[in-house]
């Protein structure tokens, strides 16, 4: 159930496996297994064959392209250079840069009661997550970056800058403020959508945050710049090297499982006569009962019915 929730929808939305029926993808998910990447481990290597395809479940890792540009990976991303190459064949490589400078937040709602704060609990431990969504012909390209956690503050100061490569049709970015909690993703405090190509957002501006119920949840101050990449910054290949920054939890889809699905699909495309021909090439099955199967029965119990049961066994 966990694998189906974490990986099935991602594979169905991918370019390589998106054309398969949901039942076929479910069979592939059944063959997936959880793996853990240690800090510093290279999950993918540009220019080398992929060891497998992965779905990034949890942790922190970054990708490095052939120009040396680093970007942090979003949870739920499919890690496969084969997938990246197929995407590049259809929409090309990113040719724009989105730069975010997150200055500060103010008026965030406290997450601890007055009694808990009097006992030393933190009122709020916020961090800001920026998600850039680029809509392409095959779906959505999602990239994420986040600030450091600022402890014990409802008016945190960040002063952090991030740069992400994006497609020219990128329009918006989601700015989400979370309250950090150990071992979990964090509780969402508020969110706002920002137009990345709006010239007004190139200077620092306050943006009002709204919680899940639409209520005001403070403000965030940032600026956004959307610029074309220089020719030397545009990647020549879609392949990247993925490195784990900490312990990363992944779901691995081996190439053996993918090959089994390919054989199954090729078999479905064959006519009935061709399928029967493949059965003729298979070794003959010996349907005779195993030696001693009938002798194991008592002589007085060797009725025709019991004899058939022993034969079937």
PDB file of C-alpha atoms in Angstrom:
ATOM      1  CA  UNK A   1       0.000   0.000   0.000  1.00  0.00           C
ATOM      2  CA  UNK A   2       2.871   2.384   0.796  1.00  0.00           C
ATOM      3  CA  UNK A   3       4.593   1.663  -2.509  1.00  0.00           C
ATOM      4  CA  UNK A   4       1.370   2.146  -4.442  1.00  0.00           C
ATOM      5  CA  UNK A   5       0.767   5.504  -2.757  1.00  0.00           C
ATOM      6  CA  UNK A   6       4.354   6.718  -3.192  1.00  0.00           C
ATOM      7  CA  UNK A   7       5.291   5.345  -6.615  1.00  0.00           C
ATOM      8  CA  UNK A   8       2.252   4.341  -8.675  1.00  0.00           C
ATOM      9  CA  UNK A   9       1.000   7.845  -9.460  1.00  0.00           C
ATOM     10  CA  UNK A  10       4.540   9.058 -10.202  1.00  0.00           C
ATOM     11  CA  UNK A  11       5.196   6.262 -12.703  1.00  0.00           C
ATOM     12  CA  UNK A  12       1.809   6.794 -14.351  1.00  0.00           C
ATOM     13  CA  UNK A  13       2.716  10.476 -14.845  1.00  0.00           C
ATOM     14  CA  UNK A  14       6.194   9.741 -16.202  1.00  0.00           C
ATOM     15  CA  UNK A  15       7.020   9.956 -19.868  1.00  0.00           C
ATOM     16  CA  UNK A  16       8.544   6.473 -20.132  1.00  0.00           C
ATOM     17  CA  UNK A  17       5.802   4.579 -18.294  1.00  0.00           C
ATOM     18  CA  UNK A  18       2.879   6.979 -18.653  1.00  0.00           C
ATOM     19  CA  UNK A  19       1.568   5.254 -21.780  1.00  0.00           C
ATOM     20  CA  UNK A  20       1.091   1.939 -19.972  1.00  0.00           C
ATOM     21  CA  UNK A  21      -2.174   0.841 -18.438  1.00  0.00           C
ATOM     22  CA  UNK A  22      -2.560   1.366 -14.709  1.00  0.00           C
ATOM     23  CA  UNK A  23      -2.612  -2.387 -14.120  1.00  0.00           C
ATOM     24  CA  UNK A  24       0.711  -2.846 -15.910  1.00  0.00           C
ATOM     25  CA  UNK A  25       2.276  -0.066 -13.840  1.00  0.00           C
ATOM     26  CA  UNK A  26       0.860  -1.703 -10.706  1.00  0.00           C
ATOM     27  CA  UNK A  27       2.703  -4.898 -11.646  1.00  0.00           C
ATOM     28  CA  UNK A  28       5.929  -2.930 -11.877  1.00  0.00           C
ATOM     29  CA  UNK A  29       5.281  -1.282  -8.516  1.00  0.00           C
ATOM     30  CA  UNK A  30       4.819  -4.746  -7.006  1.00  0.00           C
ATOM     31  CA  UNK A  31       8.420  -5.553  -8.007  1.00  0.00           C
ATOM     32  CA  UNK A  32       9.888  -2.360  -6.504  1.00  0.00           C
ATOM     33  CA  UNK A  33      11.874  -2.447  -3.281  1.00  0.00           C
ATOM     34  CA  UNK A  34      12.916   0.234  -0.778  1.00  0.00           C
ATOM     35  CA  UNK A  35      16.601   1.193  -0.643  1.00  0.00           C
ATOM     36  CA  UNK A  36      18.619   3.733   1.344  1.00  0.00           C
ATOM     37  CA  UNK A  37      21.418   5.906  -0.076  1.00  0.00           C
ATOM     38  CA  UNK A  38      24.152   6.959   2.354  1.00  0.00           C
ATOM     39  CA  UNK A  39      25.439  10.564   2.554  1.00  0.00           C
ATOM     40  CA  UNK A  40      27.792  11.274  -0.345  1.00  0.00           C
ATOM     41  CA  UNK A  41      26.618   8.273  -2.356  1.00  0.00           C
ATOM     42  CA  UNK A  42      26.073   8.840  -6.078  1.00  0.00           C
ATOM     43  CA  UNK A  43      22.634   7.560  -6.962  1.00  0.00           C
ATOM     44  CA  UNK A  44      22.973   8.375 -10.680  1.00  0.00           C
ATOM     45  CA  UNK A  45      26.092   9.132 -12.702  1.00  0.00           C
ATOM     46  CA  UNK A  46      25.967  11.222 -15.885  1.00  0.00           C
ATOM     47  CA  UNK A  47      27.450   9.380 -18.847  1.00  0.00           C
ATOM     48  CA  UNK A  48      27.072   5.984 -17.148  1.00  0.00           C
ATOM     49  CA  UNK A  49      24.240   3.439 -17.466  1.00  0.00           C
ATOM     50  CA  UNK A  50      21.600   3.814 -14.783  1.00  0.00           C
ATOM     51  CA  UNK A  51      21.734   1.016 -12.180  1.00  0.00           C
ATOM     52  CA  UNK A  52      17.932   1.255 -11.899  1.00  0.00           C
ATOM     53  CA  UNK A  53      15.102   3.765 -11.887  1.00  0.00           C
ATOM     54  CA  UNK A  54      14.188   5.323  -8.546  1.00  0.00           C
ATOM     55  CA  UNK A  55      11.358   7.265  -6.938  1.00  0.00           C
ATOM     56  CA  UNK A  56      12.737   9.753  -4.393  1.00  0.00           C
ATOM     57  CA  UNK A  57      10.692   9.169  -1.221  1.00  0.00           C
ATOM     58  CA  UNK A  58      12.446  11.160   1.525  1.00  0.00           C
ATOM     59  CA  UNK A  59      15.741  12.810   2.407  1.00  0.00           C
ATOM     60  CA  UNK A  60      17.905  15.490   0.831  1.00  0.00           C
ATOM     61  CA  UNK A  61      19.846  15.118  -2.416  1.00  0.00           C
ATOM     62  CA  UNK A  62      20.989  17.339  -5.269  1.00  0.00           C
ATOM     63  CA  UNK A  63      21.566  16.962  -9.006  1.00  0.00           C
ATOM     64  CA  UNK A  64      24.533  18.351 -10.942  1.00  0.00           C
ATOM     65  CA  UNK A  65      24.273  18.924 -14.702  1.00  0.00           C
ATOM     66  CA  UNK A  66      27.092  19.046 -17.250  1.00  0.00           C
ATOM     67  CA  UNK A  67      27.550  22.799 -16.587  1.00  0.00           C
ATOM     68  CA  UNK A  68      28.139  22.287 -12.870  1.00  0.00           C
ATOM     69  CA  UNK A  69      24.782  23.771 -11.862  1.00  0.00           C
ATOM     70  CA  UNK A  70      23.389  22.224  -8.665  1.00  0.00           C
ATOM     71  CA  UNK A  71      19.727  21.885  -7.763  1.00  0.00           C
ATOM     72  CA  UNK A  72      18.037  20.138  -4.875  1.00  0.00           C
ATOM     73  CA  UNK A  73      15.610  17.362  -5.733  1.00  0.00           C
ATOM     74  CA  UNK A  74      11.914  17.374  -4.920  1.00  0.00           C
ATOM     75  CA  UNK A  75      10.438  14.531  -2.888  1.00  0.00           C
ATOM     76  CA  UNK A  76       8.516  12.257  -5.256  1.00  0.00           C
ATOM     77  CA  UNK A  77      10.790  12.898  -8.248  1.00  0.00           C
ATOM     78  CA  UNK A  78      11.645  10.051 -10.615  1.00  0.00           C
ATOM     79  CA  UNK A  79      15.415   9.598 -10.804  1.00  0.00           C
ATOM     80  CA  UNK A  80      16.374   8.141 -14.163  1.00  0.00           C
ATOM     81  CA  UNK A  81      18.620   9.615 -16.821  1.00  0.00           C
ATOM     82  CA  UNK A  82      16.630   7.622 -19.378  1.00  0.00           C
ATOM     83  CA  UNK A  83      13.523   9.520 -18.268  1.00  0.00           C
ATOM     84  CA  UNK A  84      15.409  12.837 -18.410  1.00  0.00           C
ATOM     85  CA  UNK A  85      16.602  12.106 -21.972  1.00  0.00           C
ATOM     86  CA  UNK A  86      13.083  11.325 -23.145  1.00  0.00           C
ATOM     87  CA  UNK A  87      11.801  14.569 -21.667  1.00  0.00           C
ATOM     88  CA  UNK A  88      14.577  16.554 -23.366  1.00  0.00           C
ATOM     89  CA  UNK A  89      13.727  15.006 -26.740  1.00  0.00           C
ATOM     90  CA  UNK A  90      10.220  16.436 -26.518  1.00  0.00           C
ATOM     91  CA  UNK A  91      10.606  19.800 -24.786  1.00  0.00           C
ATOM     92  CA  UNK A  92      14.344  20.412 -24.825  1.00  0.00           C
ATOM     93  CA  UNK A  93      16.450  21.494 -21.869  1.00  0.00           C
ATOM     94  CA  UNK A  94      15.641  24.494 -19.608  1.00  0.00           C
ATOM     95  CA  UNK A  95      16.677  27.827 -21.094  1.00  0.00           C
ATOM     96  CA  UNK A  96      15.596  30.200 -18.291  1.00  0.00           C
ATOM     97  CA  UNK A  97      16.765  30.917 -14.764  1.00  0.00           C
ATOM     98  CA  UNK A  98      14.465  31.737 -11.852  1.00  0.00           C
ATOM     99  CA  UNK A  99      16.228  33.436  -8.936  1.00  0.00           C
ATOM    100  CA  UNK A 100      14.549  33.778  -5.553  1.00  0.00           C
ATOM    101  CA  UNK A 101      15.811  35.893  -2.695  1.00  0.00           C
ATOM    102  CA  UNK A 102      13.872  35.096   0.475  1.00  0.00           C
ATOM    103  CA  UNK A 103      14.366  37.920   2.976  1.00  0.00           C
ATOM    104  CA  UNK A 104      12.085  37.284   5.941  1.00  0.00           C
ATOM    105  CA  UNK A 105       8.649  36.457   7.313  1.00  0.00           C
ATOM    106  CA  UNK A 106       6.476  38.261   9.832  1.00  0.00           C
ATOM    107  CA  UNK A 107       3.377  37.551  11.865  1.00  0.00           C
ATOM    108  CA  UNK A 108       3.527  33.747  11.624  1.00  0.00           C
ATOM    109  CA  UNK A 109       1.021  31.980  13.909  1.00  0.00           C
ATOM    110  CA  UNK A 110       2.571  30.461  17.056  1.00  0.00           C
ATOM    111  CA  UNK A 111       2.467  26.667  17.160  1.00  0.00           C
ATOM    112  CA  UNK A 112       2.766  26.208  20.935  1.00  0.00           C
ATOM    113  CA  UNK A 113       0.416  27.244  23.707  1.00  0.00           C
ATOM    114  CA  UNK A 114       1.309  29.877  26.299  1.00  0.00           C
ATOM    115  CA  UNK A 115       1.793  27.154  28.902  1.00  0.00           C
ATOM    116  CA  UNK A 116       4.131  25.175  26.621  1.00  0.00           C
ATOM    117  CA  UNK A 117       6.119  28.292  25.770  1.00  0.00           C
ATOM    118  CA  UNK A 118       6.452  29.133  29.442  1.00  0.00           C
ATOM    119  CA  UNK A 119       7.902  25.637  29.902  1.00  0.00           C
ATOM    120  CA  UNK A 120      10.529  26.322  27.229  1.00  0.00           C
ATOM    121  CA  UNK A 121       8.788  25.077  24.074  1.00  0.00           C
ATOM    122  CA  UNK A 122       9.436  26.923  20.834  1.00  0.00           C
ATOM    123  CA  UNK A 123       6.668  29.194  19.600  1.00  0.00           C
ATOM    124  CA  UNK A 124       7.536  28.450  15.970  1.00  0.00           C
ATOM    125  CA  UNK A 125      10.401  26.879  13.987  1.00  0.00           C
ATOM    126  CA  UNK A 126       9.639  28.016  10.438  1.00  0.00           C
ATOM    127  CA  UNK A 127      11.293  27.421   7.088  1.00  0.00           C
ATOM    128  CA  UNK A 128      10.296  28.522   3.580  1.00  0.00           C
ATOM    129  CA  UNK A 129       9.908  26.147   0.633  1.00  0.00           C
ATOM    130  CA  UNK A 130       9.829  27.437  -2.962  1.00  0.00           C
ATOM    131  CA  UNK A 131       8.246  25.201  -5.631  1.00  0.00           C
ATOM    132  CA  UNK A 132       8.535  26.109  -9.316  1.00  0.00           C
ATOM    133  CA  UNK A 133       5.979  24.421 -11.573  1.00  0.00           C
ATOM    134  CA  UNK A 134       6.571  24.408 -15.340  1.00  0.00           C
ATOM    135  CA  UNK A 135       3.706  23.086 -17.456  1.00  0.00           C
ATOM    136  CA  UNK A 136       4.974  21.219 -20.519  1.00  0.00           C
ATOM    137  CA  UNK A 137       3.373  19.134 -23.257  1.00  0.00           C
ATOM    138  CA  UNK A 138       3.888  15.934 -21.257  1.00  0.00           C
ATOM    139  CA  UNK A 139       2.824  17.218 -17.833  1.00  0.00           C
ATOM    140  CA  UNK A 140       4.439  19.284 -15.105  1.00  0.00           C
ATOM    141  CA  UNK A 141       8.075  19.833 -14.214  1.00  0.00           C
ATOM    142  CA  UNK A 142       8.401  20.499 -10.478  1.00  0.00           C
ATOM    143  CA  UNK A 143      11.529  21.861  -8.795  1.00  0.00           C
ATOM    144  CA  UNK A 144      11.889  22.719  -5.118  1.00  0.00           C
ATOM    145  CA  UNK A 145      14.297  24.575  -2.857  1.00  0.00           C
ATOM    146  CA  UNK A 146      14.017  25.476   0.814  1.00  0.00           C
ATOM    147  CA  UNK A 147      15.610  27.749   3.383  1.00  0.00           C
ATOM    148  CA  UNK A 148      17.185  26.800   6.678  1.00  0.00           C
ATOM    149  CA  UNK A 149      15.041  26.421   9.769  1.00  0.00           C
ATOM    150  CA  UNK A 150      14.922  29.470  12.041  1.00  0.00           C
ATOM    151  CA  UNK A 151      14.193  28.307  15.578  1.00  0.00           C
ATOM    152  CA  UNK A 152      12.107  30.112  18.212  1.00  0.00           C
ATOM    153  CA  UNK A 153      10.771  32.868  15.951  1.00  0.00           C
ATOM    154  CA  UNK A 154       7.501  34.001  14.422  1.00  0.00           C
ATOM    155  CA  UNK A 155       9.343  36.797  12.559  1.00  0.00           C
ATOM    156  CA  UNK A 156      12.329  34.906  11.090  1.00  0.00           C
ATOM    157  CA  UNK A 157      15.097  36.494   9.015  1.00  0.00           C
ATOM    158  CA  UNK A 158      16.490  34.299   6.190  1.00  0.00           C
ATOM    159  CA  UNK A 159      18.341  36.412   3.583  1.00  0.00           C
ATOM    160  CA  UNK A 160      18.900  33.359   1.334  1.00  0.00           C
ATOM    161  CA  UNK A 161      19.113  33.175  -2.470  1.00  0.00           C
ATOM    162  CA  UNK A 162      18.244  30.240  -4.755  1.00  0.00           C
ATOM    163  CA  UNK A 163      18.634  29.764  -8.491  1.00  0.00           C
ATOM    164  CA  UNK A 164      16.706  27.179 -10.512  1.00  0.00           C
ATOM    165  CA  UNK A 165      16.742  26.371 -14.204  1.00  0.00           C
ATOM    166  CA  UNK A 166      13.260  26.438 -15.732  1.00  0.00           C
ATOM    167  CA  UNK A 167      11.428  26.270 -19.052  1.00  0.00           C
ATOM    168  CA  UNK A 168      10.363  29.416 -20.861  1.00  0.00           C
ATOM    169  CA  UNK A 169       6.662  28.682 -20.219  1.00  0.00           C
ATOM    170  CA  UNK A 170       7.095  28.811 -16.437  1.00  0.00           C
ATOM    171  CA  UNK A 171       4.564  31.212 -14.960  1.00  0.00           C
ATOM    172  CA  UNK A 172       4.136  30.714 -11.223  1.00  0.00           C
ATOM    173  CA  UNK A 173       5.880  29.526  -8.073  1.00  0.00           C
ATOM    174  CA  UNK A 174       4.376  28.341  -4.795  1.00  0.00           C
ATOM    175  CA  UNK A 175       5.863  29.880  -1.637  1.00  0.00           C
ATOM    176  CA  UNK A 176       5.027  27.750   1.395  1.00  0.00           C
ATOM    177  CA  UNK A 177       6.030  28.307   5.017  1.00  0.00           C
ATOM    178  CA  UNK A 178       6.239  25.225   7.247  1.00  0.00           C
ATOM    179  CA  UNK A 179       6.759  24.717  10.941  1.00  0.00           C
ATOM    180  CA  UNK A 180       9.652  22.290  11.320  1.00  0.00           C
ATOM    181  CA  UNK A 181       9.169  19.059  13.279  1.00  0.00           C
ATOM    182  CA  UNK A 182      11.712  16.304  13.757  1.00  0.00           C
ATOM    183  CA  UNK A 183      11.142  13.199  11.669  1.00  0.00           C
ATOM    184  CA  UNK A 184       8.206  14.555   9.612  1.00  0.00           C
ATOM    185  CA  UNK A 185       7.764  16.946   6.728  1.00  0.00           C
ATOM    186  CA  UNK A 186       6.438  19.743   8.919  1.00  0.00           C
ATOM    187  CA  UNK A 187       3.093  21.457   9.365  1.00  0.00           C
ATOM    188  CA  UNK A 188       2.079  23.946   6.705  1.00  0.00           C
ATOM    189  CA  UNK A 189       1.522  27.406   8.137  1.00  0.00           C
ATOM    190  CA  UNK A 190       0.676  29.365   5.002  1.00  0.00           C
ATOM    191  CA  UNK A 191       1.103  29.528   1.245  1.00  0.00           C
ATOM    192  CA  UNK A 192       1.030  32.077  -1.562  1.00  0.00           C
ATOM    193  CA  UNK A 193       1.376  31.866  -5.351  1.00  0.00           C
ATOM    194  CA  UNK A 194       3.795  34.300  -6.999  1.00  0.00           C
ATOM    195  CA  UNK A 195       4.061  35.253 -10.676  1.00  0.00           C
ATOM    196  CA  UNK A 196       7.711  34.724 -11.627  1.00  0.00           C
ATOM    197  CA  UNK A 197       7.540  36.778 -14.843  1.00  0.00           C
ATOM    198  CA  UNK A 198       5.867  39.804 -13.239  1.00  0.00           C
ATOM    199  CA  UNK A 199       8.343  42.745 -13.388  1.00  0.00           C
ATOM    200  CA  UNK A 200       6.937  44.074 -10.092  1.00  0.00           C
ATOM    201  CA  UNK A 201       8.291  41.021  -8.286  1.00  0.00           C
ATOM    202  CA  UNK A 202      11.898  41.803  -9.278  1.00  0.00           C
ATOM    203  CA  UNK A 203      12.083  44.097  -6.257  1.00  0.00           C
ATOM    204  CA  UNK A 204      11.457  42.901  -2.687  1.00  0.00           C
ATOM    205  CA  UNK A 205       7.745  42.728  -1.877  1.00  0.00           C
ATOM    206  CA  UNK A 206       5.559  41.456   0.933  1.00  0.00           C
ATOM    207  CA  UNK A 207       3.207  38.627   0.007  1.00  0.00           C
ATOM    208  CA  UNK A 208       0.312  37.610   2.230  1.00  0.00           C
ATOM    209  CA  UNK A 209       0.206  33.969   3.339  1.00  0.00           C
ATOM    210  CA  UNK A 210      -3.028  31.979   3.642  1.00  0.00           C
ATOM    211  CA  UNK A 211      -3.547  28.767   5.578  1.00  0.00           C
ATOM    212  CA  UNK A 212      -5.536  25.738   4.396  1.00  0.00           C
ATOM    213  CA  UNK A 213      -8.790  27.434   5.455  1.00  0.00           C
ATOM    214  CA  UNK A 214      -8.015  30.660   3.630  1.00  0.00           C
ATOM    215  CA  UNK A 215      -7.221  32.629   6.792  1.00  0.00           C
ATOM    216  CA  UNK A 216      -4.322  35.055   6.987  1.00  0.00           C
ATOM    217  CA  UNK A 217      -1.171  33.363   8.311  1.00  0.00           C
ATOM    218  CA  UNK A 218       1.441  36.109   8.189  1.00  0.00           C
ATOM    219  CA  UNK A 219       3.552  37.531   5.358  1.00  0.00           C
ATOM    220  CA  UNK A 220       6.714  36.632   3.467  1.00  0.00           C
ATOM    221  CA  UNK A 221       9.066  39.133   1.825  1.00  0.00           C
ATOM    222  CA  UNK A 222      11.000  38.070  -1.277  1.00  0.00           C
ATOM    223  CA  UNK A 223      11.971  39.041  -4.792  1.00  0.00           C
ATOM    224  CA  UNK A 224      11.906  36.960  -7.991  1.00  0.00           C
ATOM    225  CA  UNK A 225      13.882  37.380 -11.214  1.00  0.00           C
ATOM    226  CA  UNK A 226      13.169  35.462 -14.418  1.00  0.00           C
ATOM    227  CA  UNK A 227      16.025  35.723 -16.942  1.00  0.00           C
ATOM    228  CA  UNK A 228      17.338  33.829 -19.978  1.00  0.00           C
ATOM    229  CA  UNK A 229      20.381  31.626 -19.498  1.00  0.00           C
ATOM    230  CA  UNK A 230      23.648  32.470 -21.192  1.00  0.00           C
ATOM    231  CA  UNK A 231      24.670  30.141 -24.006  1.00  0.00           C
ATOM    232  CA  UNK A 232      27.449  28.687 -21.864  1.00  0.00           C
ATOM    233  CA  UNK A 233      24.969  27.874 -19.081  1.00  0.00           C
ATOM    234  CA  UNK A 234      22.530  25.856 -21.212  1.00  0.00           C
ATOM    235  CA  UNK A 235      23.095  22.137 -20.760  1.00  0.00           C
ATOM    236  CA  UNK A 236      24.118  20.095 -23.782  1.00  0.00           C
ATOM    237  CA  UNK A 237      22.659  16.906 -22.346  1.00  0.00           C
ATOM    238  CA  UNK A 238      19.767  16.091 -20.050  1.00  0.00           C
ATOM    239  CA  UNK A 239      21.787  13.622 -17.979  1.00  0.00           C
ATOM    240  CA  UNK A 240      22.695  14.592 -14.416  1.00  0.00           C
ATOM    241  CA  UNK A 241      24.670  13.221 -11.499  1.00  0.00           C
ATOM    242  CA  UNK A 242      22.535  12.743  -8.388  1.00  0.00           C
ATOM    243  CA  UNK A 243      24.322  12.831  -5.018  1.00  0.00           C
ATOM    244  CA  UNK A 244      22.767  12.133  -1.627  1.00  0.00           C
ATOM    245  CA  UNK A 245      23.375  14.904   0.925  1.00  0.00           C
ATOM    246  CA  UNK A 246      22.012  12.804   3.777  1.00  0.00           C
ATOM    247  CA  UNK A 247      20.358   9.448   4.196  1.00  0.00           C
ATOM    248  CA  UNK A 248      17.857   9.223   1.323  1.00  0.00           C
ATOM    249  CA  UNK A 249      14.957   6.786   1.107  1.00  0.00           C
ATOM    250  CA  UNK A 250      14.251   5.572  -2.426  1.00  0.00           C
ATOM    251  CA  UNK A 251      12.023   3.042  -4.152  1.00  0.00           C
ATOM    252  CA  UNK A 252      14.009   1.084  -6.734  1.00  0.00           C
ATOM    253  CA  UNK A 253      12.584  -0.274  -9.990  1.00  0.00           C
ATOM    254  CA  UNK A 254      15.066  -2.751 -11.438  1.00  0.00           C
ATOM    255  CA  UNK A 255      15.572  -3.102 -15.173  1.00  0.00           C
ATOM    256  CA  UNK A 256      14.678  -6.782 -14.839  1.00  0.00           C
ATOM    257  CA  UNK A 257      11.140  -5.844 -13.778  1.00  0.00           C
ATOM    258  CA  UNK A 258      10.905  -3.371 -16.665  1.00  0.00           C
ATOM    259  CA  UNK A 259      12.136  -6.016 -19.112  1.00  0.00           C
ATOM    260  CA  UNK A 260       9.442  -8.421 -17.900  1.00  0.00           C
ATOM    261  CA  UNK A 261       6.762  -5.822 -18.605  1.00  0.00           C
ATOM    262  CA  UNK A 262       8.198  -5.196 -22.083  1.00  0.00           C
ATOM    263  CA  UNK A 263       8.043  -8.919 -22.872  1.00  0.00           C
ATOM    264  CA  UNK A 264       4.449  -9.004 -21.658  1.00  0.00           C
ATOM    265  CA  UNK A 265       3.467  -6.049 -23.858  1.00  0.00           C
ATOM    266  CA  UNK A 266       5.202  -7.559 -26.898  1.00  0.00           C
ATOM    267  CA  UNK A 267       3.281 -10.768 -26.257  1.00  0.00           C
ATOM    268  CA  UNK A 268      -0.011  -8.894 -26.230  1.00  0.00           C
ATOM    269  CA  UNK A 269       0.736  -7.520 -29.679  1.00  0.00           C
ATOM    270  CA  UNK A 270       1.144 -11.005 -31.168  1.00  0.00           C
ATOM    271  CA  UNK A 271      -1.711 -12.781 -32.902  1.00  0.00           C
ATOM    272  CA  UNK A 272      -3.155 -15.954 -31.405  1.00  0.00           C
ATOM    273  CA  UNK A 273      -1.308 -18.088 -33.990  1.00  0.00           C
ATOM    274  CA  UNK A 274       2.005 -16.491 -33.040  1.00  0.00           C
ATOM    275  CA  UNK A 275       1.317 -17.098 -29.362  1.00  0.00           C
ATOM    276  CA  UNK A 276       0.610 -20.775 -30.052  1.00  0.00           C
ATOM    277  CA  UNK A 277       3.877 -21.014 -31.974  1.00  0.00           C
ATOM    278  CA  UNK A 278       5.748 -19.824 -28.904  1.00  0.00           C
ATOM    279  CA  UNK A 279       4.043 -22.563 -26.897  1.00  0.00           C
ATOM    280  CA  UNK A 280       5.255 -25.183 -29.419  1.00  0.00           C
ATOM    281  CA  UNK A 281       8.821 -24.147 -28.667  1.00  0.00           C
ATOM    282  CA  UNK A 282       8.364 -24.678 -24.925  1.00  0.00           C
ATOM    283  CA  UNK A 283       9.526 -27.977 -23.392  1.00  0.00           C
ATOM    284  CA  UNK A 284       6.854 -30.645 -23.085  1.00  0.00           C
ATOM    285  CA  UNK A 285       5.256 -31.070 -19.675  1.00  0.00           C
ATOM    286  CA  UNK A 286       5.237 -34.567 -18.156  1.00  0.00           C
ATOM    287  CA  UNK A 287       1.766 -35.027 -16.705  1.00  0.00           C
ATOM    288  CA  UNK A 288       2.415 -38.558 -15.391  1.00  0.00           C
ATOM    289  CA  UNK A 289       2.020 -39.014 -11.630  1.00  0.00           C
ATOM    290  CA  UNK A 290       5.125 -38.917  -9.515  1.00  0.00           C
ATOM    291  CA  UNK A 291       6.767 -42.256  -8.769  1.00  0.00           C
ATOM    292  CA  UNK A 292       5.142 -43.897  -5.744  1.00  0.00           C
ATOM    293  CA  UNK A 293       2.222 -41.471  -5.613  1.00  0.00           C
ATOM    294  CA  UNK A 294      -0.326 -44.278  -6.017  1.00  0.00           C
ATOM    295  CA  UNK A 295       1.598 -46.683  -3.782  1.00  0.00           C
ATOM    296  CA  UNK A 296       1.326 -44.198  -0.928  1.00  0.00           C
ATOM    297  CA  UNK A 297      -2.398 -44.903  -0.706  1.00  0.00           C
ATOM    298  CA  UNK A 298      -3.683 -47.840   1.317  1.00  0.00           C
ATOM    299  CA  UNK A 299      -4.760 -50.795  -0.924  1.00  0.00           C
ATOM    300  CA  UNK A 300      -8.293 -50.761   0.448  1.00  0.00           C
ATOM    301  CA  UNK A 301      -8.642 -47.035  -0.219  1.00  0.00           C
ATOM    302  CA  UNK A 302      -7.581 -47.190  -3.881  1.00  0.00           C
ATOM    303  CA  UNK A 303     -10.916 -46.217  -5.287  1.00  0.00           C
ATOM    304  CA  UNK A 304     -11.158 -44.466  -8.688  1.00  0.00           C
ATOM    305  CA  UNK A 305     -11.758 -41.154  -6.947  1.00  0.00           C
ATOM    306  CA  UNK A 306      -8.745 -41.465  -4.651  1.00  0.00           C
ATOM    307  CA  UNK A 307      -6.645 -42.630  -7.574  1.00  0.00           C
ATOM    308  CA  UNK A 308      -7.515 -39.444  -9.496  1.00  0.00           C
ATOM    309  CA  UNK A 309      -6.551 -37.303  -6.488  1.00  0.00           C
ATOM    310  CA  UNK A 310      -3.181 -39.004  -6.280  1.00  0.00           C
ATOM    311  CA  UNK A 311      -2.714 -38.556 -10.057  1.00  0.00           C
ATOM    312  CA  UNK A 312      -3.526 -34.850  -9.812  1.00  0.00           C
ATOM    313  CA  UNK A 313      -1.129 -34.432  -6.928  1.00  0.00           C
TER     314      UNK A 313
END
